[in-house]
Coordinates of C-alpha atoms and ligand atoms in Angstrom, one line a residue:
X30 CA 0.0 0.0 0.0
X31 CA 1.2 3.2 -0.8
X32 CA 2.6 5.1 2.1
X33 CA 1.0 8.3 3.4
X34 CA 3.5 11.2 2.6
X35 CA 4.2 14.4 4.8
X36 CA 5.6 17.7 4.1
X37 CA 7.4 19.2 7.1
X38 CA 8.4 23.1 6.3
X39 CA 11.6 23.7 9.0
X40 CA 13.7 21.5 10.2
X41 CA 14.6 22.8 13.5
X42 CA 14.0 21.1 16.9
X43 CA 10.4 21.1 16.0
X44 CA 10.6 19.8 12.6
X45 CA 12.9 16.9 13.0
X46 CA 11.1 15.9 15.9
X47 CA 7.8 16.0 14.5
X48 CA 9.2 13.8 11.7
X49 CA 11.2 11.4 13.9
X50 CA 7.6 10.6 15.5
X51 CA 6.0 10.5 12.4
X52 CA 8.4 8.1 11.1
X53 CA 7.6 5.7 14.1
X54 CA 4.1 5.7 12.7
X55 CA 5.1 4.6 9.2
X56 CA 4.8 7.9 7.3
X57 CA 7.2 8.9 4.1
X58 CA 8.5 12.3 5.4
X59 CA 10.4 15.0 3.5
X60 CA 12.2 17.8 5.6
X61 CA 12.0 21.5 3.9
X62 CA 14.8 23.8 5.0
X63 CA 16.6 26.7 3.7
X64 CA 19.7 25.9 5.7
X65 CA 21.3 23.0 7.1
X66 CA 20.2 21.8 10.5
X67 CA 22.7 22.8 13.0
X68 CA 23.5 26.0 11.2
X69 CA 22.2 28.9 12.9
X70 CA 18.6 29.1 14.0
X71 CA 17.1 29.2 17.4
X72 CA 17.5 25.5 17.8
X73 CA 20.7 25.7 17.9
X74 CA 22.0 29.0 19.2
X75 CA 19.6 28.1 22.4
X76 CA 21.4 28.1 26.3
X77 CA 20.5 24.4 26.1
X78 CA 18.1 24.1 29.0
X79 CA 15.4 21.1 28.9
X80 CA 13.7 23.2 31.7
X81 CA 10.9 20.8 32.6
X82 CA 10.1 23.1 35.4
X83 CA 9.8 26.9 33.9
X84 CA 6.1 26.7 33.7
X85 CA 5.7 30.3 34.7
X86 CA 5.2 32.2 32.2
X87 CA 6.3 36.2 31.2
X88 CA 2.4 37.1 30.7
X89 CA 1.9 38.0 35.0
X90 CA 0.5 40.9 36.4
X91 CA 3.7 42.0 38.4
X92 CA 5.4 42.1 35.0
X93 CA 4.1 45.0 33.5
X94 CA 5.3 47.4 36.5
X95 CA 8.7 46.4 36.1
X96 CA 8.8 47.1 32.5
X97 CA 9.3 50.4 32.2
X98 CA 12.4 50.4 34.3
X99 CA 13.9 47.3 32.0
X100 CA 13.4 49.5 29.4
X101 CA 15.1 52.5 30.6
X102 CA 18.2 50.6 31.9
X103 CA 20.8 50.0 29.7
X104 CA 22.6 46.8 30.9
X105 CA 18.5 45.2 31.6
X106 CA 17.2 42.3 30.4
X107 CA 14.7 44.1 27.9
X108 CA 15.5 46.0 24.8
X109 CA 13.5 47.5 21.9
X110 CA 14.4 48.3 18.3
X111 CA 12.5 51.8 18.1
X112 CA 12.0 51.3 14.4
X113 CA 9.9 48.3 14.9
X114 CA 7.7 49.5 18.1
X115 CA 4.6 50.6 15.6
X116 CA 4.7 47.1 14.3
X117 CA 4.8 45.4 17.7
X118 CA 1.6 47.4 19.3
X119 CA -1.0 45.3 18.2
X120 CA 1.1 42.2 19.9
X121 CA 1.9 43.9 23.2
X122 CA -2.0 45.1 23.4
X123 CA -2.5 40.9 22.8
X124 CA 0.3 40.1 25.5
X125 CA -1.0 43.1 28.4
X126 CA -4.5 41.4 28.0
X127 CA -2.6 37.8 28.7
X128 CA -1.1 39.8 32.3
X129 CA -4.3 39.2 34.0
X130 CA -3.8 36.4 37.1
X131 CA -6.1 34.1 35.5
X132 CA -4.5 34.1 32.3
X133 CA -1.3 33.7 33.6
X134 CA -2.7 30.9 35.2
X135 CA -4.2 29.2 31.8
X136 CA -0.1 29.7 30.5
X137 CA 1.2 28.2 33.9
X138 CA -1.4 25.3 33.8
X139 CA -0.7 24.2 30.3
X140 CA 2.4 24.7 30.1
X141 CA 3.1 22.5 33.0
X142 CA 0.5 19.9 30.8
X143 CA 3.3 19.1 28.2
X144 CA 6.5 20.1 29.7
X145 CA 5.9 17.8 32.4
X146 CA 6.0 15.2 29.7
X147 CA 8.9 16.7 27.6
X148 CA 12.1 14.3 29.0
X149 CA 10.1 11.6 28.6
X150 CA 9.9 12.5 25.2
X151 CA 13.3 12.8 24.5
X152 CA 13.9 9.5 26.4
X153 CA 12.0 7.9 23.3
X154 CA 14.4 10.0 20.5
X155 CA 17.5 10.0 22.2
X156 CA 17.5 6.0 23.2
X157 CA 18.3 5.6 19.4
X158 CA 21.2 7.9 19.0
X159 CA 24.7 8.0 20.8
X160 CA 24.6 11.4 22.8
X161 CA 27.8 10.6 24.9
X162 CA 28.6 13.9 26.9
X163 CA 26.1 15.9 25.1
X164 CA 23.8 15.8 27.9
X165 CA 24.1 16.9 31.5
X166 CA 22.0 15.8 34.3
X167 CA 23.8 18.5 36.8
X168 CA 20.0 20.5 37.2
X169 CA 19.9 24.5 36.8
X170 CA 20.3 27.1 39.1
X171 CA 19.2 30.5 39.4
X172 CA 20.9 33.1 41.5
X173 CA 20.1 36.6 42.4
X174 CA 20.8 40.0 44.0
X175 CA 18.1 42.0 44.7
X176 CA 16.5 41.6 48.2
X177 CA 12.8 42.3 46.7
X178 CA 11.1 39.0 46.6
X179 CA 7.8 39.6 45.6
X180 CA 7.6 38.3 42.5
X181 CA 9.8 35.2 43.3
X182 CA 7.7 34.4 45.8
X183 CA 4.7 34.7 43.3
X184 CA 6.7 32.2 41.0
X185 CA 7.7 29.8 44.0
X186 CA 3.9 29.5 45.4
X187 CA 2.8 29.0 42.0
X188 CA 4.9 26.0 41.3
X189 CA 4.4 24.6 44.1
X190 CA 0.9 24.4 43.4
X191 CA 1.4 23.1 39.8
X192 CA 3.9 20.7 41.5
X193 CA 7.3 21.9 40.2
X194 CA 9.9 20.5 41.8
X195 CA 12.2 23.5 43.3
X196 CA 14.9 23.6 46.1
X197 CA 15.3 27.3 47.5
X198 CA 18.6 28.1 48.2
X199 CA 20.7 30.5 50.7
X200 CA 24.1 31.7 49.9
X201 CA 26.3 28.7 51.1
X202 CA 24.2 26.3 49.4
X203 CA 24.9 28.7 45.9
X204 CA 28.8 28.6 46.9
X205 CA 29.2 25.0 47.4
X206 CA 27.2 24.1 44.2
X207 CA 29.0 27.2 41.9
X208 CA 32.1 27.9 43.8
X209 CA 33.8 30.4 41.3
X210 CA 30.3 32.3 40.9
X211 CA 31.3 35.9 42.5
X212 CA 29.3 36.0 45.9
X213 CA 27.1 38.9 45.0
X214 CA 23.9 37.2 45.0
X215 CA 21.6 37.1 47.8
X216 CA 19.4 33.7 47.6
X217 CA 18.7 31.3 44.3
X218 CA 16.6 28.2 43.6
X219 CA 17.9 24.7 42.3
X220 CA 16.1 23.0 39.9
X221 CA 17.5 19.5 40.4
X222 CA 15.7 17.1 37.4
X223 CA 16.6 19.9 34.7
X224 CA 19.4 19.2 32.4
X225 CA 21.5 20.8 29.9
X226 CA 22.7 20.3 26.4
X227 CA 26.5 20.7 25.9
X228 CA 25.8 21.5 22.4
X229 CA 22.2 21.9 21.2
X230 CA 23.3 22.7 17.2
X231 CA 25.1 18.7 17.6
X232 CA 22.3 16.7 19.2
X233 CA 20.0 18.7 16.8
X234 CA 21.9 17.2 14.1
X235 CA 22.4 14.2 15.7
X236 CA 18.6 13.5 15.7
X237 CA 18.2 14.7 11.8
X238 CA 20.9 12.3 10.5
X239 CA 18.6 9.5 12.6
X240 CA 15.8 10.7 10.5
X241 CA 17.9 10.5 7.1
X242 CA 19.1 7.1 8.5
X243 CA 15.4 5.3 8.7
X244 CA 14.6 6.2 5.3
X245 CA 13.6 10.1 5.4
X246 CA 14.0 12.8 3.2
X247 CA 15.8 16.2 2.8
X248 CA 15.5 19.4 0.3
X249 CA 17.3 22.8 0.6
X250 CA 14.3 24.9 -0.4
X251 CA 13.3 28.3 0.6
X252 CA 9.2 28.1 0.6
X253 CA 7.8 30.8 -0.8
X254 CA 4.3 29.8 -1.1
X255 CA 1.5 27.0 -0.3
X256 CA -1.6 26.3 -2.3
X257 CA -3.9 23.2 -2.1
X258 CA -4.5 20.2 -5.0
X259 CA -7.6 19.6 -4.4
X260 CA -7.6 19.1 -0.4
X261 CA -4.1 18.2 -0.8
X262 CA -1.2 20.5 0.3
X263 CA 1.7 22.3 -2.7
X264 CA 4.8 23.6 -1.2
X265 CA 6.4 25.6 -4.1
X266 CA 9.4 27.2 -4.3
X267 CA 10.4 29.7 -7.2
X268 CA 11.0 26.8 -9.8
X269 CA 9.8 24.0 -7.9
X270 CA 6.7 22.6 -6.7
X271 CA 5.8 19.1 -4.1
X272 CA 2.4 17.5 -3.5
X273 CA 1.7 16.3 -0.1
X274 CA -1.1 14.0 1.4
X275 CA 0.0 16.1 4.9
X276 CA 1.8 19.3 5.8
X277 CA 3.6 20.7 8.9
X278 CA 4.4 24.1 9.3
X279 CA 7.0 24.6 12.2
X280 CA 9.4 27.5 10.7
X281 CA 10.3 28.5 13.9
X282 CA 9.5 32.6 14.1
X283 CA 9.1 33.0 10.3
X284 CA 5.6 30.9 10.4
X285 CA 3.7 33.8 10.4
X286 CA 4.7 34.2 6.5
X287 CA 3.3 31.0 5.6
X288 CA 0.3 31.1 8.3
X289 CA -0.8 34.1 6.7
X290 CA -1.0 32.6 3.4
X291 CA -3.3 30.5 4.2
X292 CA -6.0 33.3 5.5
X293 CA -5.4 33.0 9.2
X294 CA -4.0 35.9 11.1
X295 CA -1.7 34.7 14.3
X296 CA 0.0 36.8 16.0
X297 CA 3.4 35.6 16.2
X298 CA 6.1 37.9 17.0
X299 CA 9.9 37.2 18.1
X300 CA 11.9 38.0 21.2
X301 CA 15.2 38.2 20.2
X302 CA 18.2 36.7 21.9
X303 CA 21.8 36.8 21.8
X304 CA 24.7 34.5 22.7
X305 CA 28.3 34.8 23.1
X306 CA 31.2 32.1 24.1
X307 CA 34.0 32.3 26.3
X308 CA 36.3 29.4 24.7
X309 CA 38.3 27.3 27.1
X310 CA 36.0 28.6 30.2
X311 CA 33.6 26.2 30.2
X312 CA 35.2 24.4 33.7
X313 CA 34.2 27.7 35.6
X314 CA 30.6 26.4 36.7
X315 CA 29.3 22.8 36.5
X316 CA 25.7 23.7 35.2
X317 CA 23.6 26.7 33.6
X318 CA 23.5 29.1 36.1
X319 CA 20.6 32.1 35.4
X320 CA 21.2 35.3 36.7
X321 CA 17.4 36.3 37.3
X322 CA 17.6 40.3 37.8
X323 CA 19.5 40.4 34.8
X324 CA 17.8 38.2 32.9
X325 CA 21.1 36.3 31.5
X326 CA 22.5 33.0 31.7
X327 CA 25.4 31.2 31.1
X328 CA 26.1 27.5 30.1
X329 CA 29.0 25.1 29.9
X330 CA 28.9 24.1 26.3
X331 CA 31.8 22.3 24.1
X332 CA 32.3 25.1 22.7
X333 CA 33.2 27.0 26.2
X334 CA 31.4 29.3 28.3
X335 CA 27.8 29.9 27.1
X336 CA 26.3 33.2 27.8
X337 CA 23.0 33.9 26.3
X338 CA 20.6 36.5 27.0
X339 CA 18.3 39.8 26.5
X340 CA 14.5 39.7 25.1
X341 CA 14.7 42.1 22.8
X342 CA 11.7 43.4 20.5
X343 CA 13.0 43.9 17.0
X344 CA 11.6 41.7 14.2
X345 CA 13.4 39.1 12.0
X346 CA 15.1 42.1 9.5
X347 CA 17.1 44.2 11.9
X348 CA 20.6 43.4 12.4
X349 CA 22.5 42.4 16.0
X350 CA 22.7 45.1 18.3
X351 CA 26.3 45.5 19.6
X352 CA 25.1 47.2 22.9
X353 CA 23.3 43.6 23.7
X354 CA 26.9 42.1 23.3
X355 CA 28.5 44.4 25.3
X356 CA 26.1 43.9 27.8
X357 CA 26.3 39.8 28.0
X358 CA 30.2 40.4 28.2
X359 CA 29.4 42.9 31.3
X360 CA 27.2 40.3 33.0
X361 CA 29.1 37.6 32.9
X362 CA 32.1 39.5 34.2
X363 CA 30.1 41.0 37.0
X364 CA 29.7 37.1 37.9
X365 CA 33.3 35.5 36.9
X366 CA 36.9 36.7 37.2
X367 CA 39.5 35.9 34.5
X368 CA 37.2 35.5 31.6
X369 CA 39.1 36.3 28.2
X370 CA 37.6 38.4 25.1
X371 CA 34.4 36.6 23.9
X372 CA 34.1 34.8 20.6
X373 CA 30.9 34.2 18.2
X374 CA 28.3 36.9 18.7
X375 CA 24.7 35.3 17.6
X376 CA 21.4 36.5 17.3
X377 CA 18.6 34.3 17.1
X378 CA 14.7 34.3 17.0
X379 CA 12.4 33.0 19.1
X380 CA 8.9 32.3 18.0
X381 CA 6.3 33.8 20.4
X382 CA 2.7 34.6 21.0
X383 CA 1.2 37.0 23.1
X384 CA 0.1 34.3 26.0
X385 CA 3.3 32.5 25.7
X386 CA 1.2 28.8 24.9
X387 CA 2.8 27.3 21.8
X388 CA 0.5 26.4 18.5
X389 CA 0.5 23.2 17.7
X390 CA -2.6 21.6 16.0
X391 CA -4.4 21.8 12.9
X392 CA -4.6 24.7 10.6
X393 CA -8.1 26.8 11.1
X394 CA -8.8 26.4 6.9
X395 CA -6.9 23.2 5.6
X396 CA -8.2 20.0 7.6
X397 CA -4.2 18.5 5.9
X398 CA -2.1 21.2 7.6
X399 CA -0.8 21.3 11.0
X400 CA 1.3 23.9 13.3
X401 CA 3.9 23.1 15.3
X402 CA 5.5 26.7 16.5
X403 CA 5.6 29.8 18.9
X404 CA 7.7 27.7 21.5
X405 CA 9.2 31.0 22.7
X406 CA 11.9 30.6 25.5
X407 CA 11.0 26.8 26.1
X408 CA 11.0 25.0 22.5
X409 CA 14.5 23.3 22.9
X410 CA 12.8 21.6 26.2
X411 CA 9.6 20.9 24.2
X412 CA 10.9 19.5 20.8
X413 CA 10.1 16.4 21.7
X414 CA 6.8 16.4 23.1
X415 CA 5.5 18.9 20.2
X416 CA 6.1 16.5 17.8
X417 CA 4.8 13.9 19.6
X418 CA 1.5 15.3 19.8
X419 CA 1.6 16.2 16.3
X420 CA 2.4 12.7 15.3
X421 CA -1.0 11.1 17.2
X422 CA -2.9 14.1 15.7
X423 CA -2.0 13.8 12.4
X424 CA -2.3 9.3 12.8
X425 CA -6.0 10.4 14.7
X426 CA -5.1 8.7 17.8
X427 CA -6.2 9.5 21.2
X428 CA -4.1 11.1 23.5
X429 CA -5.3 11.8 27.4
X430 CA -3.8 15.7 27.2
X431 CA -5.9 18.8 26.3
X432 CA -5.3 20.1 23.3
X433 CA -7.6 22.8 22.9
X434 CA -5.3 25.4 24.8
X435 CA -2.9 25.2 21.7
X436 CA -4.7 25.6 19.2
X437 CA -4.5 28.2 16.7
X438 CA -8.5 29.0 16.9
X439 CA -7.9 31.0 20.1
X440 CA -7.1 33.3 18.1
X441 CA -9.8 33.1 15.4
Ligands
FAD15 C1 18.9 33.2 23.0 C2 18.0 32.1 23.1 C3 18.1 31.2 24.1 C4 17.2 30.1 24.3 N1 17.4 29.2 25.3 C5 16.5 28.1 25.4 C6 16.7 27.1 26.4 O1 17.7 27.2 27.1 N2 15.8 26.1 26.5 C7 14.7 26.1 25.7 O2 13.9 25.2 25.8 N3 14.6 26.9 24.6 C8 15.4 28.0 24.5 N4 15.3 28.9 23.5 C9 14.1 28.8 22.6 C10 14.4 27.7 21.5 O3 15.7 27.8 21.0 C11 13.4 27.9 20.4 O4 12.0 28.0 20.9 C12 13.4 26.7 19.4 O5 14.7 26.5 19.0 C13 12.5 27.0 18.2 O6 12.6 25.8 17.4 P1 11.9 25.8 16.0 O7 12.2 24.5 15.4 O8 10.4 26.1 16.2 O9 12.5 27.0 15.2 P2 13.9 27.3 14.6 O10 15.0 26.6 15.4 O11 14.0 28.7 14.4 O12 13.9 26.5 13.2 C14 13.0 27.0 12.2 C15 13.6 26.5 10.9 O13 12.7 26.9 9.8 C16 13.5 27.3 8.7 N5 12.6 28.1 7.8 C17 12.0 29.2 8.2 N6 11.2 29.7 7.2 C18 11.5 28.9 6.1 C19 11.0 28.8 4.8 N7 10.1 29.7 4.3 N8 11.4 27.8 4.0 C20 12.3 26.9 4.4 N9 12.7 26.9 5.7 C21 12.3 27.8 6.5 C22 14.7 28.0 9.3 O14 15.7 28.0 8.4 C23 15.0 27.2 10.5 O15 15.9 26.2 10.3 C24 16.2 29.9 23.3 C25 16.1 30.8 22.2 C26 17.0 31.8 22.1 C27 16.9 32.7 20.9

């Protein structure tokens, strides 16, 4: 019998893992991409957190207080690309809406839903491939240095009643786990079943050449548009054009493009991030430590110290900002002596919408298309699970999870 063939559009985390669970389920996938996996999207400029804890999301009331004074401080976690604010209104009207308590709660509680499940998830990938000191189990920590706990505590009752395991810490307990970390910090909280990837852009590619190796399909292809064959889904390119049975859009931040060509208006934005390395440092801490006030983190990675960081609201055209450099290479100096000039400053996307849920579900118009995006600062952790779902949604099967709260129609 002739097998059912899938289109996947990106091949980032969410891609290659949708079509690694696809191909459990028998399917004849072909990967679209305009780059090579591992290159230099999200997926694999990311701190390399599976965070199965950071169900908290950034739409809370106390939030929108402290935003002015991100704003105004230079060396804050927050920065804006003035040419871009008109563009970004009608999201940040969509994301102050989301800052209510209950809809913070809505984020929290279905968030928790799937990453709860998202090692697991990984289990099932990574039991195939040899990921030999690509992944930590050392847990996360989070330090900081301001004595005004309010919204801390907000975050800490709330995972306790979502049940995310936490361990609060006081400064000794910081010292003996991160010895070299400066002692400026005041209090932090351990997250002891997180882990860390030594380097995401390898186990992302890692998990594509799996997906080569049972039988699937790649094409360098830049889509420029979708139309339908009847019910069935064309991916064309300039010169080129590919019939599917099934389509899966998960470009990441630039899904909107294709979204919108298929009449259905989502708001997806991106929160840009930088990272920088520190080669040869990576020995300084034994885990991804997050400096919270800051809003920066930095990770051992193979390729040295890991410092990633900043939200900042800008688009997908406007180039890196060098002040967001120079303020990674600030931070982690305020937290570590001896580090040398940094290497390899990256910018990368993440894909967001304005009550930080991920979409991932069928298309609103075309019963043969499904999203899997908008994973914001969480879709390294969720790779797995996403395409997991979108696997037993696209084979029909059951699943006991509610889907609903992902779907795009909440914002029909
Ligand atoms: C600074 C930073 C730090 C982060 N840290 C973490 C972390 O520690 N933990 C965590 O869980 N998450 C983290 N994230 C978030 C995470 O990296 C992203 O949510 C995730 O990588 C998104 O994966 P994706 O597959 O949806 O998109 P991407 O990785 O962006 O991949 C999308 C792919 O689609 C392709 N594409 C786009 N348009 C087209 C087109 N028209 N035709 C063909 N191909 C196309 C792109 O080339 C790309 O390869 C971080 C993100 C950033 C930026």
């Amino acid at each position: 019998m002739k097998k059912i063939r899938i289109g996947i559009i990106g091949s980032g985390i969410q891609g290659v893992c949708s079509a690694l669970f696809l191909q459990k389920k028998d399917y004849e996938i072909t990967l679209f991409d305009r780059e090579e996996p591992g290159s230099s999207a999200a997926s694999y400029g990311n701190a390399g957190h599976f965070s199965p804890y950071a169900s908290i999301p950034l739409n809370r009331p106390d939030i929108l207080a402290d935003v002015p004074a991100m704003l105004l401080s230079s060396n804050g976690p927050l920065a804006l690309k003035w040419n871009y604010v008109p563009k970004m209104i009608p999201w940040f009207l969509k994301f102050i809406k989301n800052c209510s308590k209950k809809n913070m709660m809505h984020t929290a509680k279905y968030m928790h839903q799937i990453l709860d499940l998202a090692l697991p998830a990984y289990d099932e990938l990574f039991e195939e491939i040899d990921l030999s000191g690509l992944v930590e189990n050392k847990g996360i920590m989070y330090i900081w240095n301001d004595q005004n706990l309010k919204s801390r505590e907000l975050e800490n009752k709330i995972r306790d009643e979502i049940g995310a395991e936490q361990q609060l810490l006081n400064k000794k307990e910081i010292h003996d786990l991160e010895p070299n970390i400066k002692k400026i910090y005041h209090a932090g909280v351990f997250y002891k079943k997180a882990k860390h990837a030594r380097n995401p852009g390898k186990i992302w590619v890692k998990l594509f050449e799996n997906f080569l190796k049972k039988g699937g399909k790649f094409l360098k292809l830049n889509v420029q548009d979708l139309n339908f064959d009847n019910d069935s889904p064309v991916i064309r390119s300039e010169t080129q054009r590919f019939v599917f049975d099934k389509l899966v859009i998960a470009c990441g931040a630039f899904s909107k493009k294709l979204t919108d060509k298929l009449h259905e208006s989502i708001p997806l934005e991106t929160e840009r991030g930088y990272h920088i390395h520190f080669k040869d440092c990576d020995h300084l801490i034994s885990r991804p430590v997050v400096f919270q006030n800051k809003g920066f983190g930095m990770t051992p990675m193979e390729q040295g110290l890991r410092v990633v960081g900043t939200v900042e609201f800008g688009g997908l055209k406007n180039q890196l900002t060098k002040s967001r450099i120079k303020n990674l290479v600030n931070n982690a100096k305020f937290l570590l002596d001896g580090l040398p000039e940094h290497e390899d400053e990256w910018l990368g996307f993440r894909p967001t919408l304005p009550d930080y849920l991920p979409v991932i579900g069928p298309s609103k118009n075309y019963k043969n298309v499904f999203y899997s995006f908008g994973h914001h600062h969480l879709g390294w952790t969720l790779g797995a699970i996403s395409g997991k779902i979108i696997s037993k949604m696209i084979s029909n099967e059951k699943t006991n999870l509610a889907l609903d709260p992902y779907s795009s129609l909440r914002f029909s």
